[in-house]
Tab-separated table of C-alpha atoms in Angstrom:
chain	number	residue	atom	x	y	z
A	83	UNK	CA	4.942	-18.685	-23.906
A	84	UNK	CA	1.146	-18.476	-23.891
A	85	UNK	CA	-0.616	-17.322	-20.748
A	86	UNK	CA	-3.022	-19.421	-18.671
A	87	UNK	CA	-5.760	-21.307	-20.546
A	88	UNK	CA	-8.101	-24.208	-19.789
A	89	UNK	CA	-5.873	-26.369	-22.004
A	90	UNK	CA	-2.595	-25.710	-20.172
A	91	UNK	CA	-3.944	-25.215	-16.634
A	92	UNK	CA	-2.029	-27.446	-14.178
A	93	UNK	CA	-2.805	-26.089	-10.704
A	94	UNK	CA	-5.642	-24.433	-8.814
A	95	UNK	CA	-5.123	-22.464	-5.625
A	96	UNK	CA	-8.569	-22.538	-4.073
A	97	UNK	CA	-9.969	-20.480	-1.251
A	98	UNK	CA	-12.478	-23.141	-0.210
A	99	UNK	CA	-14.209	-20.690	2.115
A	100	UNK	CA	-13.930	-17.180	3.512
A	101	UNK	CA	-14.890	-18.350	7.005
A	102	UNK	CA	-12.227	-18.847	9.672
A	103	UNK	CA	-12.263	-19.989	13.291
A	104	UNK	CA	-9.227	-17.874	14.212
A	105	UNK	CA	-8.782	-14.100	14.346
A	106	UNK	CA	-5.165	-13.478	13.385
A	107	UNK	CA	-4.709	-9.694	13.545
A	108	UNK	CA	-2.456	-9.329	10.475
A	109	UNK	CA	-4.772	-11.399	8.280
A	110	UNK	CA	-6.385	-9.926	5.152
A	111	UNK	CA	-9.708	-10.580	6.854
A	112	UNK	CA	-9.114	-7.521	9.044
A	113	UNK	CA	-8.482	-3.868	8.296
A	114	UNK	CA	-5.756	-1.939	10.092
A	115	UNK	CA	-8.114	-1.111	12.941
A	116	UNK	CA	-8.739	-4.872	13.438
A	117	UNK	CA	-12.289	-4.681	12.132
A	118	UNK	CA	-13.472	-7.707	10.163
A	119	UNK	CA	-13.802	-6.700	6.510
A	120	UNK	CA	-17.427	-7.229	5.521
A	121	UNK	CA	-18.335	-8.709	2.175
A	122	UNK	CA	-15.109	-10.668	1.669
A	123	UNK	CA	-15.327	-12.631	4.928
A	124	UNK	CA	-17.803	-15.073	6.488
A	125	UNK	CA	-20.052	-15.123	3.449
A	126	UNK	CA	-19.113	-17.927	1.026
A	127	UNK	CA	-18.188	-21.619	0.779
A	128	UNK	CA	-17.002	-23.373	-2.366
A	129	UNK	CA	-19.473	-26.231	-2.808
A	130	UNK	CA	-18.975	-29.689	-4.281
A	131	UNK	CA	-21.641	-28.976	-6.872
A	132	UNK	CA	-19.860	-25.753	-7.866
A	133	UNK	CA	-16.570	-27.628	-8.385
A	134	UNK	CA	-18.315	-30.288	-10.470
A	135	UNK	CA	-20.330	-27.890	-12.612
A	136	UNK	CA	-18.003	-24.892	-12.981
A	137	UNK	CA	-14.598	-26.603	-13.160
A	138	UNK	CA	-15.537	-30.131	-14.157
A	139	UNK	CA	-14.055	-33.569	-14.666
A	140	UNK	CA	-12.056	-32.795	-17.805
A	141	UNK	CA	-9.970	-30.027	-16.253
A	142	UNK	CA	-9.634	-31.756	-12.875
A	143	UNK	CA	-8.422	-34.966	-14.542
A	144	UNK	CA	-5.406	-33.052	-15.917
A	145	UNK	CA	-4.485	-31.061	-12.815
A	146	UNK	CA	-1.216	-31.631	-10.990
A	147	UNK	CA	-2.155	-29.789	-7.816
A	148	UNK	CA	-4.988	-28.334	-5.753
A	149	UNK	CA	-3.856	-26.174	-2.840
A	150	UNK	CA	-6.116	-24.586	-0.226
A	151	UNK	CA	-4.530	-21.259	0.644
A	152	UNK	CA	-5.630	-19.464	3.794
A	153	UNK	CA	-5.875	-15.883	2.556
A	154	UNK	CA	-9.514	-15.267	3.492
A	155	UNK	CA	-10.559	-18.458	5.239
A	156	UNK	CA	-9.496	-21.853	6.530
A	157	UNK	CA	-10.547	-24.781	4.333
A	158	UNK	CA	-11.517	-26.900	7.343
A	159	UNK	CA	-14.423	-24.478	7.902
A	160	UNK	CA	-16.049	-25.574	4.658
A	161	UNK	CA	-18.598	-28.315	5.530
A	162	UNK	CA	-17.928	-30.061	2.184
A	163	UNK	CA	-14.121	-30.052	2.252
A	164	UNK	CA	-13.835	-33.826	2.666
A	165	UNK	CA	-16.438	-34.450	-0.059
A	166	UNK	CA	-14.607	-32.139	-2.463
A	167	UNK	CA	-11.263	-33.809	-1.774
A	168	UNK	CA	-12.797	-37.258	-2.314
A	169	UNK	CA	-14.233	-36.071	-5.623
A	170	UNK	CA	-10.868	-34.674	-6.756
A	171	UNK	CA	-9.161	-37.978	-5.924
A	172	UNK	CA	-11.888	-39.984	-7.645
A	173	UNK	CA	-11.469	-38.040	-10.897
A	174	UNK	CA	-7.695	-37.684	-10.630
A	175	UNK	CA	-5.986	-40.204	-8.290
A	176	UNK	CA	-2.591	-38.570	-8.951
A	177	UNK	CA	-3.601	-35.032	-7.992
A	178	UNK	CA	-1.588	-33.508	-5.148
A	179	UNK	CA	-3.900	-31.900	-2.590
A	180	UNK	CA	-2.434	-29.619	0.053
A	181	UNK	CA	-3.857	-27.308	2.665
A	182	UNK	CA	-2.632	-24.538	4.960
A	183	UNK	CA	-4.558	-24.372	8.232
A	184	UNK	CA	-4.449	-23.219	11.844
A	185	UNK	CA	-5.532	-26.749	12.786
A	186	UNK	CA	-7.720	-25.584	15.625
A	187	UNK	CA	-11.135	-26.997	14.769
A	188	UNK	CA	-13.109	-30.047	13.531
A	189	UNK	CA	-13.059	-33.530	15.047
A	190	UNK	CA	-10.156	-35.947	15.145
A	191	UNK	CA	-12.123	-38.138	12.691
A	192	UNK	CA	-11.969	-35.280	10.183
A	193	UNK	CA	-8.176	-35.132	10.469
A	194	UNK	CA	-7.908	-38.914	10.271
A	195	UNK	CA	-9.837	-38.820	6.993
A	196	UNK	CA	-7.548	-36.095	5.611
A	197	UNK	CA	-4.581	-38.365	6.340
A	198	UNK	CA	-6.270	-41.300	4.628
A	199	UNK	CA	-6.924	-39.122	1.559
A	200	UNK	CA	-3.184	-38.315	1.416
A	201	UNK	CA	-3.749	-34.565	1.825
A	202	UNK	CA	-0.547	-32.672	2.646
A	203	UNK	CA	-1.162	-30.286	5.536
A	204	UNK	CA	0.829	-27.257	6.659
A	205	UNK	CA	-0.127	-26.357	10.216
A	206	UNK	CA	0.390	-22.662	11.011
A	207	UNK	CA	1.517	-22.832	14.647
A	208	UNK	CA	3.195	-19.674	15.908
A	209	UNK	CA	4.852	-20.746	19.137
A	210	UNK	CA	4.207	-23.159	21.963
A	211	UNK	CA	1.253	-23.512	24.325
A	212	UNK	CA	2.183	-20.277	26.091
A	213	UNK	CA	2.282	-18.128	22.934
A	214	UNK	CA	0.467	-19.617	19.921
A	215	UNK	CA	-2.861	-18.072	20.917
A	216	UNK	CA	-1.414	-14.542	21.024
A	217	UNK	CA	-1.427	-14.338	17.238
A	218	UNK	CA	-3.599	-17.356	16.366
A	219	UNK	CA	-6.413	-15.972	18.444
A	220	UNK	CA	-9.212	-18.380	19.443
A	221	UNK	CA	-7.034	-21.470	18.923
A	222	UNK	CA	-6.973	-23.842	21.894
A	223	UNK	CA	-3.671	-25.669	22.240
A	224	UNK	CA	-5.114	-28.948	23.547
A	225	UNK	CA	-7.530	-29.266	20.632
A	226	UNK	CA	-4.828	-28.286	18.163
A	227	UNK	CA	-2.513	-31.010	19.467
A	228	UNK	CA	-5.340	-33.580	19.369
A	229	UNK	CA	-5.881	-32.742	15.697
A	230	UNK	CA	-2.166	-32.815	14.891
A	231	UNK	CA	-1.794	-36.207	16.540
A	232	UNK	CA	-4.886	-37.593	14.774
A	233	UNK	CA	-3.519	-36.483	11.400
A	234	UNK	CA	0.100	-37.571	11.833
A	235	UNK	CA	-0.854	-40.683	13.789
A	236	UNK	CA	-2.842	-41.920	10.804
A	237	UNK	CA	-0.021	-41.432	8.332
A	238	UNK	CA	-0.581	-37.800	7.425
A	239	UNK	CA	2.343	-35.786	6.044
A	240	UNK	CA	2.558	-32.520	7.974
A	241	UNK	CA	4.692	-29.372	7.962
A	242	UNK	CA	4.906	-26.947	10.907
A	243	UNK	CA	4.993	-23.296	9.754
A	244	UNK	CA	6.095	-20.870	12.486
A	245	UNK	CA	5.481	-17.127	12.066
A	246	UNK	CA	8.097	-15.220	14.061
A	247	UNK	CA	7.248	-12.375	16.449
A	248	UNK	CA	9.131	-10.852	19.355
A	249	UNK	CA	7.034	-12.854	21.838
A	250	UNK	CA	7.890	-16.234	20.304
A	251	UNK	CA	11.305	-15.810	18.672
A	252	UNK	CA	13.028	-17.441	21.651
A	253	UNK	CA	10.866	-20.557	21.166
A	254	UNK	CA	11.894	-21.450	17.623
A	255	UNK	CA	14.415	-24.088	18.687
A	256	UNK	CA	12.024	-25.702	21.182
A	257	UNK	CA	9.182	-25.646	18.654
A	258	UNK	CA	11.341	-27.340	16.052
A	259	UNK	CA	12.269	-30.045	18.578
A	260	UNK	CA	8.583	-30.546	19.421
A	261	UNK	CA	7.755	-30.800	15.727
A	262	UNK	CA	10.204	-33.684	15.376
A	263	UNK	CA	8.836	-35.391	18.479
A	264	UNK	CA	5.307	-35.141	17.061
A	265	UNK	CA	6.326	-36.557	13.683
A	266	UNK	CA	6.209	-33.468	11.456
A	267	UNK	CA	8.097	-33.952	8.171
A	268	UNK	CA	9.464	-30.417	8.195
A	269	UNK	CA	9.651	-27.264	10.303
A	270	UNK	CA	9.732	-23.810	8.709
A	271	UNK	CA	10.014	-20.384	10.295
A	272	UNK	CA	8.858	-17.308	8.411
A	273	UNK	CA	8.461	-13.563	8.875
A	274	UNK	CA	5.445	-11.394	8.179
A	275	UNK	CA	5.727	-8.837	5.389
A	276	UNK	CA	2.792	-6.876	6.775
A	277	UNK	CA	4.731	-4.684	9.179
A	278	UNK	CA	5.280	-2.584	6.067
A	279	UNK	CA	2.210	-2.718	3.887
A	280	UNK	CA	-0.446	-0.916	1.855
A	281	UNK	CA	-4.124	-1.092	2.740
A	282	UNK	CA	-6.924	-1.295	0.156
A	283	UNK	CA	-6.942	2.500	-0.174
A	284	UNK	CA	-3.255	2.571	-1.062
A	285	UNK	CA	-2.198	3.983	2.301
A	286	UNK	CA	1.232	2.874	3.480
A	287	UNK	CA	2.295	2.003	7.011
A	288	UNK	CA	5.581	1.042	8.602
A	289	UNK	CA	5.091	-0.186	12.177
A	290	UNK	CA	6.954	-2.190	14.792
A	291	UNK	CA	4.046	-2.987	17.136
A	292	UNK	CA	0.267	-2.872	17.487
A	293	UNK	CA	-2.276	-3.462	20.217
A	294	UNK	CA	-4.383	-6.611	20.198
A	295	UNK	CA	-7.007	-7.077	22.892
A	296	UNK	CA	-5.149	-6.299	26.141
A	297	UNK	CA	-1.614	-6.935	24.909
A	298	UNK	CA	0.841	-5.794	22.246
A	299	UNK	CA	2.222	-7.746	19.278
A	300	UNK	CA	5.770	-6.648	18.425
A	301	UNK	CA	8.010	-7.077	15.417
A	302	UNK	CA	10.808	-9.617	16.018
A	303	UNK	CA	14.234	-8.263	16.844
A	304	UNK	CA	15.664	-9.818	13.697
A	305	UNK	CA	13.055	-9.270	10.980
A	306	UNK	CA	13.584	-10.430	7.439
A	307	UNK	CA	13.620	-7.259	5.339
A	308	UNK	CA	11.418	-8.155	2.390
A	309	UNK	CA	10.745	-4.517	1.719
A	310	UNK	CA	12.373	-1.332	2.900
A	311	UNK	CA	11.073	2.194	2.637
A	312	UNK	CA	13.448	4.618	0.942
A	313	UNK	CA	12.782	8.228	-0.056
A	314	UNK	CA	9.047	7.748	0.154
A	315	UNK	CA	9.084	4.741	-2.197
A	316	UNK	CA	8.454	1.084	-1.479
A	317	UNK	CA	11.658	-0.559	-2.646
A	318	UNK	CA	12.349	-4.263	-2.744
A	319	UNK	CA	15.463	-5.372	-0.891
A	320	UNK	CA	15.953	-7.856	-3.775
A	321	UNK	CA	16.734	-4.875	-6.024
A	322	UNK	CA	13.613	-5.494	-8.063
A	323	UNK	CA	12.572	-1.855	-8.086
A	324	UNK	CA	15.379	0.466	-9.099
A	325	UNK	CA	14.413	4.000	-8.099
A	326	UNK	CA	17.111	5.505	-10.295
A	327	UNK	CA	15.639	3.812	-13.407
A	328	UNK	CA	11.843	4.039	-13.290
A	329	UNK	CA	11.485	2.953	-16.937
A	330	UNK	CA	12.646	-0.492	-15.784
A	331	UNK	CA	9.235	-0.925	-14.189
A	332	UNK	CA	7.477	-0.722	-17.560
A	333	UNK	CA	9.935	-2.500	-19.829
A	334	UNK	CA	11.364	-5.701	-18.342
A	335	UNK	CA	9.295	-8.876	-18.472
A	336	UNK	CA	7.794	-10.138	-15.197
A	337	UNK	CA	8.800	-13.630	-14.080
A	338	UNK	CA	5.192	-14.618	-13.340
A	339	UNK	CA	5.029	-17.258	-10.592
A	340	UNK	CA	1.609	-18.441	-11.789
A	341	UNK	CA	2.756	-18.968	-15.383
A	342	UNK	CA	5.889	-21.081	-15.700
A	343	UNK	CA	6.994	-23.613	-18.360
A	344	UNK	CA	5.791	-26.563	-16.267
A	345	UNK	CA	3.070	-24.825	-14.258
A	346	UNK	CA	-0.019	-22.743	-15.004
A	347	UNK	CA	-2.028	-21.830	-11.918
A	348	UNK	CA	-5.155	-19.836	-11.153
A	349	UNK	CA	-6.456	-18.518	-7.851
A	350	UNK	CA	-10.122	-19.242	-7.135
A	351	UNK	CA	-11.941	-17.275	-4.446
A	352	UNK	CA	-14.805	-18.796	-2.461
A	353	UNK	CA	-17.072	-16.093	-3.922
A	354	UNK	CA	-16.238	-17.246	-7.459
A	355	UNK	CA	-13.678	-14.641	-8.560
A	356	UNK	CA	-10.797	-15.962	-10.669
A	357	UNK	CA	-7.375	-14.306	-10.889
A	358	UNK	CA	-3.860	-15.527	-11.708
A	359	UNK	CA	-2.672	-15.631	-8.084
A	360	UNK	CA	-3.473	-14.679	-4.496
A	361	UNK	CA	-1.382	-11.488	-4.804
A	362	UNK	CA	-3.964	-10.249	-7.326
A	363	UNK	CA	-6.847	-12.056	-5.653
A	364	UNK	CA	-8.354	-9.152	-3.740
A	365	UNK	CA	-9.949	-7.859	-6.925
A	366	UNK	CA	-12.641	-5.740	-5.248
A	367	UNK	CA	-10.340	-3.726	-2.979
A	368	UNK	CA	-6.813	-3.703	-4.356
A	369	UNK	CA	-4.901	-2.849	-7.501
A	370	UNK	CA	-6.583	-5.244	-10.001
A	371	UNK	CA	-9.811	-3.246	-9.749
A	372	UNK	CA	-8.314	-0.681	-12.125
A	373	UNK	CA	-8.389	-3.317	-14.894
A	374	UNK	CA	-11.882	-4.697	-14.249
A	375	UNK	CA	-14.937	-3.166	-15.872
A	376	UNK	CA	-17.475	-5.914	-15.119
A	377	UNK	CA	-16.919	-8.225	-12.158
A	378	UNK	CA	-19.338	-10.843	-13.498
A	379	UNK	CA	-16.860	-11.401	-16.324
A	380	UNK	CA	-14.286	-12.849	-13.885
A	381	UNK	CA	-16.707	-14.724	-11.635
A	382	UNK	CA	-17.299	-18.447	-12.184
A	383	UNK	CA	-20.856	-18.120	-10.933
A	384	UNK	CA	-21.620	-15.977	-13.973
A	385	UNK	CA	-18.971	-16.796	-16.610
A	386	UNK	CA	-17.396	-20.103	-17.634
A	387	UNK	CA	-13.689	-20.651	-16.937
A	388	UNK	CA	-12.610	-20.713	-20.593
A	389	UNK	CA	-14.232	-17.337	-21.222
A	390	UNK	CA	-12.684	-15.864	-18.064
A	391	UNK	CA	-9.172	-16.999	-18.978
A	392	UNK	CA	-9.569	-15.722	-22.543
A	393	UNK	CA	-11.188	-12.492	-21.360
A	394	UNK	CA	-9.953	-8.938	-21.023
A	395	UNK	CA	-8.768	-9.169	-17.396
A	396	UNK	CA	-6.352	-12.029	-18.075
A	397	UNK	CA	-5.283	-10.461	-21.384
A	398	UNK	CA	-4.507	-7.204	-19.564
A	399	UNK	CA	-2.558	-9.062	-16.883
A	400	UNK	CA	-0.571	-10.865	-19.589
A	401	UNK	CA	0.110	-7.584	-21.375
A	402	UNK	CA	1.303	-6.027	-18.119
A	403	UNK	CA	3.613	-8.961	-17.431
A	404	UNK	CA	5.273	-8.378	-20.784
A	405	UNK	CA	5.604	-4.632	-20.087
A	406	UNK	CA	3.600	-1.486	-20.581
A	407	UNK	CA	1.048	0.735	-18.899
A	408	UNK	CA	-1.123	-2.152	-17.676
A	409	UNK	CA	1.672	-3.469	-15.478
A	410	UNK	CA	0.668	-3.890	-11.830
A	411	UNK	CA	2.846	-3.107	-8.811
A	412	UNK	CA	1.724	-6.392	-7.248
A	413	UNK	CA	3.166	-8.401	-10.144
A	414	UNK	CA	6.355	-6.378	-10.159
A	415	UNK	CA	7.093	-6.597	-6.454
A	416	UNK	CA	5.856	-10.152	-5.799
A	417	UNK	CA	7.411	-11.985	-8.734
A	418	UNK	CA	10.138	-9.641	-9.966
A	419	UNK	CA	11.502	-9.145	-13.458
A	420	UNK	CA	13.710	-11.268	-15.649
């Protein structure tokens, strides 16, 4: 199976912006001391002209999906989001556009237009009126509900995504009931993996609480154990990483989520960087930087997409997926091996 090319590309996960109206404390936008990370935040928007010139009609006409992930920013903060979505639909009426958002800004007319464009929206709402703002800082409940109602009321298909903490875990049932009353198509509860995590310097932490403003966010009483720490190693609870057989890390083929028989996806940052997925998207700070010699070679502002996908970074990623010294921990732990 060939890796990702401009000929087989089916999906783009696009960070439409690195601006956000919220201040969620576990977000990649912040370091562990809750300082906003400069350089990768509040600096870039993906423009309509950029999409037209650097991706183009030919590729867009063949795409199955365009998803706006909220790793560094919320797509609704991009002033050209609606224009970009209209362009995508004009070139490819069958493209599936989806967006993950906190839902806490823009006018109700904006959300009405999203519904009319048949954009699928996942609203990240972590609790009820009494709790959502504790993690989704700066989000006003009344405005959020106005936007939700404007979107769903005009035919929009919405999913409620609920991130579980100790302060809201007793509200899951009530939130799910409210989601049905409001007309959400689905309700999903999830757990953060960032209680146990590495920062950009490779430092590991394992915490159960942290201070935010004048209160404390605590780990839920029943936390999904995505990773456990054993004997100083980060070990997947899915038995991906076998500490007794380290050679397994270098030999077995990765089941790459971005490169499947019916799907080839790239992750596009608002600053122009291209990588296979959001796990490897923080190319300046995290593990992929060990493979990159020249950052202009993976940036759409400087290099065309065909050259990027055929270039050394993607070839190294592909080689690592198949086994060997260029294998990345992020690939191994996120996607697992066959």
